[in-house]
XYZ file of N, CA, C and O in Angstrom:
440
model
N 20.289 29.510 94.440
C 19.277 27.835 94.808
C 19.753 27.914 95.987
O 20.918 28.065 95.935
N 18.938 27.519 96.734
C 19.098 26.888 97.704
C 19.430 25.864 98.823
O 17.813 24.996 98.056
N 19.948 25.081 98.484
C 19.531 23.229 98.760
C 19.626 23.311 99.918
O 20.834 23.839 101.190
N 18.558 22.191 100.996
C 18.431 22.540 102.201
C 19.590 21.598 102.645
O 20.255 20.555 101.842
N 20.550 21.592 103.967
C 21.235 21.174 104.641
C 20.589 20.160 105.749
O 20.324 20.922 107.253
N 21.091 18.971 106.474
C 20.043 18.745 107.347
C 21.078 18.618 108.534
O 22.014 19.533 108.814
N 19.863 19.169 109.761
C 21.017 19.656 110.381
C 22.058 18.880 111.739
O 23.054 19.691 111.671
N 21.666 17.887 111.119
C 23.306 17.245 111.708
C 24.084 17.647 110.863
O 25.448 17.536 111.478
N 24.027 17.400 109.321
C 25.126 17.654 108.882
C 25.338 18.963 109.086
O 27.002 19.107 108.762
N 24.993 19.837 109.142
C 25.469 21.725 109.110
C 26.517 21.571 110.914
O 27.344 22.172 110.358
N 25.865 20.818 111.599
C 26.836 20.280 112.817
C 28.423 19.876 112.467
O 29.087 20.584 112.924
N 27.743 18.692 111.525
C 29.283 18.573 111.602
C 29.567 19.401 110.412
O 31.385 19.871 111.122
N 29.333 20.532 109.863
C 30.081 21.201 108.694
C 30.919 22.405 109.450
O 32.080 22.607 109.696
N 30.109 22.507 110.747
C 30.601 24.025 111.642
C 31.800 23.217 112.642
O 33.042 23.950 112.345
N 31.429 21.934 113.014
C 33.025 21.372 113.522
C 34.190 21.038 112.087
O 35.453 21.734 112.909
N 34.257 21.465 111.308
C 35.121 20.397 110.757
C 35.901 22.239 110.287
O 36.775 22.703 110.429
N 34.918 23.150 109.733
C 35.153 24.427 109.431
C 36.041 25.197 111.359
O 37.554 25.249 110.552
N 35.508 24.863 111.606
C 36.556 25.285 113.480
C 38.039 25.116 113.888
O 39.050 25.264 113.651
N 38.166 23.545 113.072
C 39.004 22.211 113.382
C 40.173 22.586 112.372
O 41.011 22.780 112.682
N 39.278 23.022 111.205
C 40.531 22.695 110.208
C 41.389 23.969 110.501
O 42.160 24.182 109.619
N 40.146 25.106 110.348
C 41.149 26.656 110.604
C 42.391 26.323 111.764
O 43.351 27.045 112.219
N 41.397 25.987 112.821
C 42.181 25.982 114.464
C 44.081 24.952 113.979
O 44.735 25.460 113.854
N 44.206 24.361 113.370
C 44.832 23.245 113.110
C 45.544 23.835 111.632
O 47.176 24.026 112.144
N 45.546 25.156 110.834
C 46.270 25.877 109.930
C 46.424 26.646 110.604
O 47.749 26.994 110.623
N 45.811 27.259 111.477
C 46.372 28.706 112.065
C 47.306 28.185 113.547
O 48.368 28.877 113.323
N 47.587 26.990 113.686
C 47.942 26.057 114.426
C 49.622 25.911 113.736
O 50.558 25.670 114.493
N 49.571 25.890 112.027
C 50.946 24.983 112.134
C 50.485 23.659 111.501
O 51.708 23.266 111.039
N 49.512 23.519 111.961
C 49.375 21.786 111.883
C 48.805 21.009 111.109
O 47.627 20.094 111.349
N 48.121 22.153 110.131
C 47.273 21.534 109.092
C 47.981 20.515 108.363
O 48.335 19.280 108.689
N 46.810 19.771 107.802
C 47.031 18.128 106.541
C 47.643 18.308 105.572
O 48.019 19.750 105.552
N 48.268 17.804 104.498
C 48.531 17.869 103.295
C 48.002 19.241 102.826
O 46.501 19.521 102.421
N 48.930 20.176 102.125
C 48.799 20.439 101.240
C 48.153 22.784 102.066
O 48.361 23.146 101.014
N 47.720 22.732 102.947
C 47.089 23.522 103.687
C 48.105 24.636 104.018
O 47.586 25.609 103.967
N 49.142 24.565 103.699
C 50.375 25.547 103.878
C 50.440 26.373 102.978
O 50.412 27.833 102.794
N 49.845 26.183 101.824
C 49.347 26.452 100.604
C 48.408 27.645 99.801
O 47.589 28.491 99.165
N 47.338 26.887 100.950
C 45.829 27.332 101.130
C 45.518 28.666 100.774
O 45.135 29.537 99.937
N 46.598 29.744 101.915
C 46.404 30.936 102.445
C 46.774 31.661 101.241
O 46.909 33.112 100.881
N 47.816 31.063 100.519
C 48.911 31.855 99.221
C 48.121 31.966 97.721
O 47.506 32.724 97.250
N 46.854 30.522 97.920
C 46.453 30.533 96.768
C 44.604 31.089 96.964
O 44.021 31.063 95.724
N 44.186 31.398 98.119
C 43.229 31.572 97.604
C 43.308 33.367 97.388
O 42.210 33.654 96.689
N 43.955 34.254 98.076
C 44.106 35.829 96.734
C 43.672 35.371 95.289
O 43.904 36.214 94.376
N 44.576 34.200 94.839
C 44.674 33.668 93.183
C 44.047 33.189 92.748
O 43.693 32.924 91.080
N 42.934 33.273 93.258
C 41.833 32.405 92.634
C 40.648 33.929 92.470
O 39.635 33.987 93.361
N 40.411 33.484 91.090
C 39.308 34.510 90.374
C 39.711 36.053 91.423
O 38.880 36.392 91.103
N 40.990 36.903 91.013
C 40.924 37.917 91.606
C 41.092 38.763 91.206
O 39.954 40.295 92.041
N 40.217 39.176 89.825
C 39.062 40.213 89.012
C 38.037 39.635 89.214
O 37.403 40.882 88.906
N 37.505 38.931 89.729
C 36.090 38.719 89.928
C 35.425 39.210 91.134
O 36.604 39.721 92.496
N 34.430 40.392 91.335
C 34.246 40.814 92.208
C 34.041 40.187 93.393
O 33.743 40.981 94.620
N 33.556 39.051 93.584
C 33.408 38.581 94.419
C 34.092 38.105 95.710
O 33.847 38.069 96.109
N 35.050 38.128 94.819
C 36.451 37.357 95.529
C 37.459 38.423 95.269
O 38.656 37.851 95.625
N 37.036 39.567 94.567
C 38.099 40.918 94.956
C 38.458 41.355 96.473
O 39.855 41.553 96.470
N 37.996 40.991 97.153
C 38.547 41.439 98.497
C 38.857 40.700 99.153
O 38.249 39.335 99.624
N 40.277 40.409 100.047
C 40.601 39.748 101.191
C 40.144 39.609 101.895
O 40.314 38.425 102.706
N 39.126 40.290 102.484
C 38.436 39.741 103.605
C 37.225 40.321 103.520
O 36.362 40.045 104.334
N 37.102 39.705 102.511
C 35.073 39.717 101.577
C 34.621 38.072 102.439
O 35.008 37.624 102.745
N 33.045 38.990 102.630
C 32.474 37.564 103.151
C 32.574 36.305 101.894
O 33.121 34.802 102.406
N 33.115 36.362 100.450
C 33.130 35.217 99.979
C 34.442 34.596 100.036
O 34.705 33.205 99.856
N 34.945 35.568 100.409
C 36.705 34.310 100.208
C 36.891 34.084 101.253
O 37.494 33.533 102.041
N 36.068 34.527 102.613
C 36.155 33.894 103.623
C 35.738 32.457 103.281
O 35.842 31.296 104.539
N 34.772 32.722 103.012
C 33.485 31.153 102.689
C 34.433 30.505 101.759
O 34.598 28.980 101.896
N 35.284 30.324 101.062
C 36.207 29.812 100.121
C 36.797 29.427 100.816
O 37.338 28.023 101.175
N 37.856 30.528 102.045
C 38.826 29.741 103.135
C 38.593 29.059 103.925
O 38.994 27.154 104.176
N 36.953 28.802 104.223
C 36.002 28.277 105.637
C 35.803 26.465 104.490
O 36.057 26.123 105.074
N 35.574 26.701 103.246
C 35.017 25.259 102.745
C 36.461 24.567 102.352
O 36.408 23.209 102.871
N 37.574 25.279 101.993
C 38.992 24.282 101.898
C 39.150 24.032 102.829
O 39.533 22.730 103.296
N 39.215 24.485 104.118
C 40.147 24.153 105.427
C 39.316 23.242 106.062
O 39.345 21.942 106.664
N 37.959 23.617 105.583
C 36.823 22.035 106.103
C 36.985 21.210 105.654
O 36.411 19.392 105.744
N 37.550 20.870 103.950
C 37.411 19.848 102.979
C 38.698 18.993 103.326
O 38.889 17.372 103.925
N 40.164 20.323 103.397
C 41.040 19.421 104.004
C 41.191 18.557 105.674
O 41.308 17.514 105.753
N 40.391 18.964 106.647
C 39.792 18.405 107.346
C 39.250 17.446 107.436
O 39.325 16.217 108.131
N 37.952 17.666 106.732
C 37.239 16.127 106.486
C 37.954 14.455 105.216
O 37.636 13.731 105.853
N 38.926 15.065 104.748
C 39.407 13.593 104.261
C 40.816 14.465 104.077
O 41.254 15.243 102.963
N 41.922 14.427 105.162
C 43.087 14.667 105.041
C 43.809 13.585 104.478
O 45.364 14.072 103.750
N 43.676 12.535 103.813
C 44.553 11.956 102.978
C 44.969 12.621 101.492
O 45.168 12.768 101.215
N 43.442 13.814 101.337
C 43.608 13.986 100.237
C 43.887 16.007 100.672
O 45.397 16.134 99.823
N 43.635 16.675 101.243
C 44.528 17.428 102.123
C 43.860 18.881 100.940
O 42.285 18.637 100.679
N 44.110 19.448 100.871
C 44.784 20.686 99.767
C 45.058 20.511 98.454
O 46.695 20.295 98.599
N 44.559 20.350 97.771
C 45.603 20.246 95.785
C 45.312 21.936 95.610
O 44.433 22.314 95.414
N 46.264 21.977 94.943
C 46.105 23.261 94.159
C 45.106 22.825 93.123
O 45.133 22.116 92.299
N 44.192 24.287 92.434
C 42.852 23.925 91.797
C 41.935 23.493 92.063
O 40.307 23.664 92.077
N 41.908 23.433 93.346
C 40.173 22.984 94.271
C 39.672 24.214 94.534
O 38.583 24.647 94.298
N 40.386 25.510 95.192
C 39.994 26.602 94.816
C 38.875 27.175 94.248
O 37.840 27.833 94.187
N 39.215 27.004 92.993
C 38.523 27.456 91.787
C 36.993 26.375 91.417
O 36.426 27.082 91.042
N 37.112 25.107 91.982
C 36.278 24.316 91.724
C 35.047 24.732 92.803
O 33.898 24.999 92.848
N 35.722 25.100 94.427
C 34.727 25.847 95.229
C 34.096 26.764 95.269
O 33.358 27.383 95.243
N 35.014 27.930 94.822
C 34.927 29.575 94.070
C 33.767 29.266 93.042
O 32.483 29.956 93.019
N 33.741 28.590 92.401
C 32.744 28.794 91.235
C 30.942 27.753 92.119
O 30.534 28.598 91.698
N 31.448 27.109 92.518
C 30.090 26.761 94.219
C 29.281 27.832 94.463
O 28.769 27.695 94.259
N 30.756 28.136 94.894
C 30.100 29.652 95.947
C 29.423 30.812 95.211
O 28.921 31.556 95.704
N 30.106 31.174 94.189
C 28.576 32.118 93.144
C 27.733 31.113 93.111
O 27.013 32.305 92.745
N 27.135 30.244 92.997
C 26.030 29.781 93.226
C 24.932 29.206 94.326
O 24.005 28.707 94.599
N 25.596 29.071 95.353
C 25.149 28.583 96.481
C 25.881 29.073 97.603
O 27.357 29.755 97.207
N 25.108 28.926 99.038
C 25.479 29.388 100.200
C 27.096 28.230 99.941
O 27.030 27.840 99.923
N 27.792 29.188 101.099
C 29.013 28.188 102.156
C 28.740 26.335 101.821
O 29.481 25.968 101.738
N 28.130 26.323 103.120
C 27.536 24.783 103.609
C 27.451 24.160 102.408
O 27.501 23.228 102.402
N 25.851 24.363 101.242
C 25.795 23.723 99.972
C 26.944 23.288 99.817
O 27.465 22.414 99.383
N 27.729 24.621 99.531
C 29.307 24.591 98.132
C 29.465 23.281 99.429
O 30.177 22.462 97.906
N 30.225 23.384 99.688
C 31.312 22.252 100.872
C 30.712 21.020 100.800
O 31.264 19.827 100.305
N 29.162 20.316 100.444
C 28.717 19.328 100.536
C 28.895 18.939 99.059
O 28.925 17.570 98.687
N 28.330 20.150 98.347
C 28.514 19.759 96.799
C 29.736 19.224 96.499
O 30.549 18.274 95.433
N 30.812 20.452 96.725
C 32.643 19.737 96.575
C 32.716 18.319 97.420
O 33.289 17.654 97.086
N 32.522 17.866 98.379
C 32.865 16.686 99.163
C 32.050 15.413 98.439
O 32.629 14.556 98.377
N 30.802 15.699 97.421
C 30.051 15.088 97.277
C 30.896 15.193 95.536
O 30.745 13.530 94.869
N 30.756 15.479 94.963
C 32.021 15.490 93.735
C 33.150 15.047 93.893
O 33.652 14.118 92.980
N 34.086 14.986 94.954
C 35.487 14.727 95.587
C 35.469 13.236 95.799
O 36.198 12.168 95.984
N 33.693 12.978 96.237
C 33.919 11.289 96.817
C 34.218 10.285 95.778
O 33.757 10.528 94.572
N 34.314 9.287 96.584
C 34.984 8.069 95.401
C 33.127 7.752 94.962
O 33.428 6.999 93.573
N 32.188 7.851 95.251
C 30.958 7.442 95.093
C 30.070 7.777 94.102
O 29.487 7.793 93.213
N 31.187 9.884 94.083
C 30.506 10.509 93.058
C 29.177 11.166 93.216
O 28.870 10.908 94.535
N 28.354 12.104 92.439
C 27.225 13.044 92.928
C 26.437 11.867 92.721
O 26.304 11.496 91.958
């Protein structure tokens, strides 16, 4: 199912991905991002979509989680988020999965 994303939000997501990945690569990540790289391979390791450590879906999972940690630094990344995001990625593309996850995590709900 394709969910349209507003162009302004698309730009915002791309900035979150870049900044989130940059912080993590510098070791300057927000709460919990240090374990993000260890958790990704543990997320549905037997599912063909996420079986490759360098696959597109695995990178999308990393991007969404890094972007969310950048978006909400008070929450950051916590174990368990990867399974929710991976499930979303099985049904939609990377950016719509981010916005769906953001909506689930917001205090106002979906």
